XYZ file of C-alpha atoms in Angstrom:
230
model
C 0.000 0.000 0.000
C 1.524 3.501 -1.001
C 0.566 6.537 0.945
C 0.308 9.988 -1.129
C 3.844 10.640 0.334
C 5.487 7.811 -2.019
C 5.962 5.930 1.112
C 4.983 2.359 2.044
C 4.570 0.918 5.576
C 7.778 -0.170 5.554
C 9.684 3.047 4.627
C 7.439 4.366 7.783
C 8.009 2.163 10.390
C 12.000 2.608 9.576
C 10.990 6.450 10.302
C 9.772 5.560 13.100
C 13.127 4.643 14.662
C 14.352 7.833 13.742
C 13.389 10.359 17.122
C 14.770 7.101 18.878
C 18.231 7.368 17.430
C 18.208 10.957 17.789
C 17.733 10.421 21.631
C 20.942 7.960 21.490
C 23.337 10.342 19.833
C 22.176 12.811 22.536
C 22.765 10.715 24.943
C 26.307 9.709 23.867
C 27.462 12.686 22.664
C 26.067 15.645 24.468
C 25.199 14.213 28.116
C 28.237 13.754 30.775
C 28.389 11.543 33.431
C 29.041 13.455 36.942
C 31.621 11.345 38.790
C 30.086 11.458 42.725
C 32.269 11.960 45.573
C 32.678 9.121 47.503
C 30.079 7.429 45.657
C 28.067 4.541 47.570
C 27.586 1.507 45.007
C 23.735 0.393 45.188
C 23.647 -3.308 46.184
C 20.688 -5.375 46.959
C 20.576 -5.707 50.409
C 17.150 -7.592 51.401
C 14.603 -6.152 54.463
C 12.204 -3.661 55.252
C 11.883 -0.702 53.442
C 10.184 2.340 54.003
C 6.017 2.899 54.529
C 6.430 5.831 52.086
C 8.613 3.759 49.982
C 5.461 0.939 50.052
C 2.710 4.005 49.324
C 5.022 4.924 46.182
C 4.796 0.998 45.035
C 1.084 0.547 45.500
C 0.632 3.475 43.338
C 2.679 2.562 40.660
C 1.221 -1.109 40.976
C -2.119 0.290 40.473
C -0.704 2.762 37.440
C 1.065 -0.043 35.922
C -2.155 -2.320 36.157
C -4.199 0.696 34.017
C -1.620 1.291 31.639
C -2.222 -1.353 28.802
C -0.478 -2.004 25.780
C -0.307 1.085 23.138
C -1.780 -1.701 20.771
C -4.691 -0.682 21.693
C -4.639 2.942 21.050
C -3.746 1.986 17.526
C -6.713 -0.153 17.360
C -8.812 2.687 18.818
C -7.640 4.557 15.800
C -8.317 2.127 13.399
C -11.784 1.967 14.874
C -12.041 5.568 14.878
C -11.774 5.539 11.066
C -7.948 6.068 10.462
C -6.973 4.306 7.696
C -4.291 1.463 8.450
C -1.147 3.232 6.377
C -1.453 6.269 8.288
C -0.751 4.134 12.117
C 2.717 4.306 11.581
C 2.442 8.604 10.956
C 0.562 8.192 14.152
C 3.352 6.447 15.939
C 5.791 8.697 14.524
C 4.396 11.508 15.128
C 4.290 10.459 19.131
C 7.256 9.754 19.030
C 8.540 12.669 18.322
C 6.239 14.645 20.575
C 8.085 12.462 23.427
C 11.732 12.974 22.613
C 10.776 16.760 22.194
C 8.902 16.773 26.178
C 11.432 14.357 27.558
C 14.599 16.563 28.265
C 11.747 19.793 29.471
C 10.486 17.077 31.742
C 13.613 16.236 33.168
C 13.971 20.133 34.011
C 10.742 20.487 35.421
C 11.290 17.925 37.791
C 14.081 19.230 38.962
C 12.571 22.296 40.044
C 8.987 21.522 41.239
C 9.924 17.955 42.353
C 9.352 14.353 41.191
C 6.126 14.024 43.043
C 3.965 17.012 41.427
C 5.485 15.792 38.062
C 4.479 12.652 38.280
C 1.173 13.257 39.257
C 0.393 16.087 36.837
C 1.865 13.166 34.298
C -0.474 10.358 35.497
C -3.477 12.187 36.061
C -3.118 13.095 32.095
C -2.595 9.853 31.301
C -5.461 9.571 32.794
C -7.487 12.393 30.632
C -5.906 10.507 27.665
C -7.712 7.271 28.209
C -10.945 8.880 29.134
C -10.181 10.957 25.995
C -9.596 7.886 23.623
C -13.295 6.471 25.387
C -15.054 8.937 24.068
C -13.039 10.124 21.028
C -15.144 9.921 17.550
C -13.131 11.958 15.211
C -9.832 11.382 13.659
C -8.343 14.729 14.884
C -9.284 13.650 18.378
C -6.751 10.832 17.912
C -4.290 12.994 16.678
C -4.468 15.176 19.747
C -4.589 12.805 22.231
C -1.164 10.909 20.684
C 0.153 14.569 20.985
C -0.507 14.377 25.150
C 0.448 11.136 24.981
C 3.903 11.968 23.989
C 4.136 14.862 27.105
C 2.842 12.324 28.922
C 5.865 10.642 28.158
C 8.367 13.051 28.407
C 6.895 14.277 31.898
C 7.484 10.734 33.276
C 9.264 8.063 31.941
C 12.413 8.865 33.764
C 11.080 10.338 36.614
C 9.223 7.313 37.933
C 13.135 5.910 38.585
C 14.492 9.123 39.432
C 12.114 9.318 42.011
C 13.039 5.609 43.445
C 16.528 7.064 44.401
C 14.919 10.378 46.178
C 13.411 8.074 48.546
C 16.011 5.039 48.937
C 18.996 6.005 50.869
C 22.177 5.234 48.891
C 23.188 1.883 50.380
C 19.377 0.986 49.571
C 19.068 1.871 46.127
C 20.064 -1.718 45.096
C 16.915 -3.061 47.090
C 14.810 -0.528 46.313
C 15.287 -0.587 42.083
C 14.520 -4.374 42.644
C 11.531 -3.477 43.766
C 10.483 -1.358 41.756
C 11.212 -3.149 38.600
C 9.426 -6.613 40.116
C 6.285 -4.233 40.946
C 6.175 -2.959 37.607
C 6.915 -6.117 36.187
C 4.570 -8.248 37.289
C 2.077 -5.296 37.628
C 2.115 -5.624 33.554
C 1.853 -8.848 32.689
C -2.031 -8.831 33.809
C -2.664 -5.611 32.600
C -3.232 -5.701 28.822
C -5.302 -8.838 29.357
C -7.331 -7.462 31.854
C -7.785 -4.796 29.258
C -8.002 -6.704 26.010
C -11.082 -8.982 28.488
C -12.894 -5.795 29.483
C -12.875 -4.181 25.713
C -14.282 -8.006 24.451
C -16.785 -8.200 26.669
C -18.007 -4.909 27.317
C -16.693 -2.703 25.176
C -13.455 0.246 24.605
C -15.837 2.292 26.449
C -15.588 0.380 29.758
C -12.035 -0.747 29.136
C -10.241 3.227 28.882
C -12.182 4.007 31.785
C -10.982 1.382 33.537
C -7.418 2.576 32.828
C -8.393 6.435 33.653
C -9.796 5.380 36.892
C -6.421 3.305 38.251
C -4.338 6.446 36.655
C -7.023 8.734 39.051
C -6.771 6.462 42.159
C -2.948 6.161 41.844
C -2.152 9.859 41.299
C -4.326 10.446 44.545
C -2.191 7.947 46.334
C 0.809 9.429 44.830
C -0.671 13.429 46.214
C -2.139 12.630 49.149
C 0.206 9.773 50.470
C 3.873 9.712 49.350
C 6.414 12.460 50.668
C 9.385 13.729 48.938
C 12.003 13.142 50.814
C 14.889 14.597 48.856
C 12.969 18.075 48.192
């Protein structure tokens, strides 16, 4: 199938590696390592952790349980009536959106602290799913795979950054562990619990089943979990 471009699917989803490159070269080229003082290697060492440090996990279990598989915001699209050959612009075109938001994000962080971002970031996650419920028009899909993108490039690395803010620096090791086992196995179930809710009753029921984990976990995340490191 050739789009109006001269482009086939193929040609498109090479594209689509392209903002991902980009985001290598900056990453080997342009960012520098700062070489700690007296640095404290993270090792896992196994026992209690924190009751913050269990608040933050809930939450992201119950994120990670909401947040399916982008398959099926593709498929939304498709439904929507996007034609097939124009998916890959789609996921191009969110791509892009997210290496442009990520290093911003990054900043913003920074300044206003992990917590705030990560909440603003989940509860529009959130909007997005409730958005892609309801959406009936292509340019509706096109917008909400623009927020999708700051979505991304509010929080993908601050979800980690925000691991070492509340481990202390001999804990790290542990506390990584558990973060990546929560999210994990928080996953696995969480496209089929999707894919099960969309079959039998519906994308309706099955985006606001996502938006409403994003809504529960960002109040977790607000009303529950303290910075500790700002």
């Amino acid at each position: 199938m050739i789009l109006g471009f001269g482009m086939d699917l193929r040609h498109l989803f090479l594209i689509a590696f392209i903002p991902g490159i980009l985001a290598l070269l900056i990453l080997l080229f342009f960012v520098e390592e700062k070489k700690g003082e007296g640095a404290v290697k993270p090792s896992w060492k196994p026992g209690p952790v924190s009751p913050n440090f269990k608040l933050y996990l809930l939450s992201l279990i119950l994120f990670t349980l909401g947040n399916s598989s982008d398959a099926f915001l593709l498929l939304k699209a498709q439904n929507t009536g996007i034609r097939i050959a124009f998916l890959p612009l789609i996921w191009v075109f969110l791509h892009v959106v997210k290496v442009i938001t990520s290093i911003p994000g990054g900043v913003i962080s920074d300044r206003i602290g992990r917590r705030k971002v990560m909440v603003a970031g989940w509860l529009v996650y959130a909007l997005i799913y409730l958005g892609f419920g309801l959406s009936d028009r292509d340019w509706h899909i096109w917008l909400l795979f623009a927020l999708y993108g700051i979505y991304f490039g509010l929080t993908e690395g601050v979800e980690k950054a925000f691991v070492a803010d509340l481990a202390a620096k001999e804990e790290r090791g542990t506390a990584f562990g558990l973060y990546h086992l929560c999210v994990g196995l928080s996953a696995l179930p969480a496209s089929v619990v999707f894919g099960y809710i969309w079959q039998q009753f519906g994308e309706l029921y099955a985006f606001l089943f996502g938006a409403a984990l994003s809504f529960i976990a960002s109040f977790i995340l607000l009303a529950f979990v303290r910075e500790v490191n700002g």
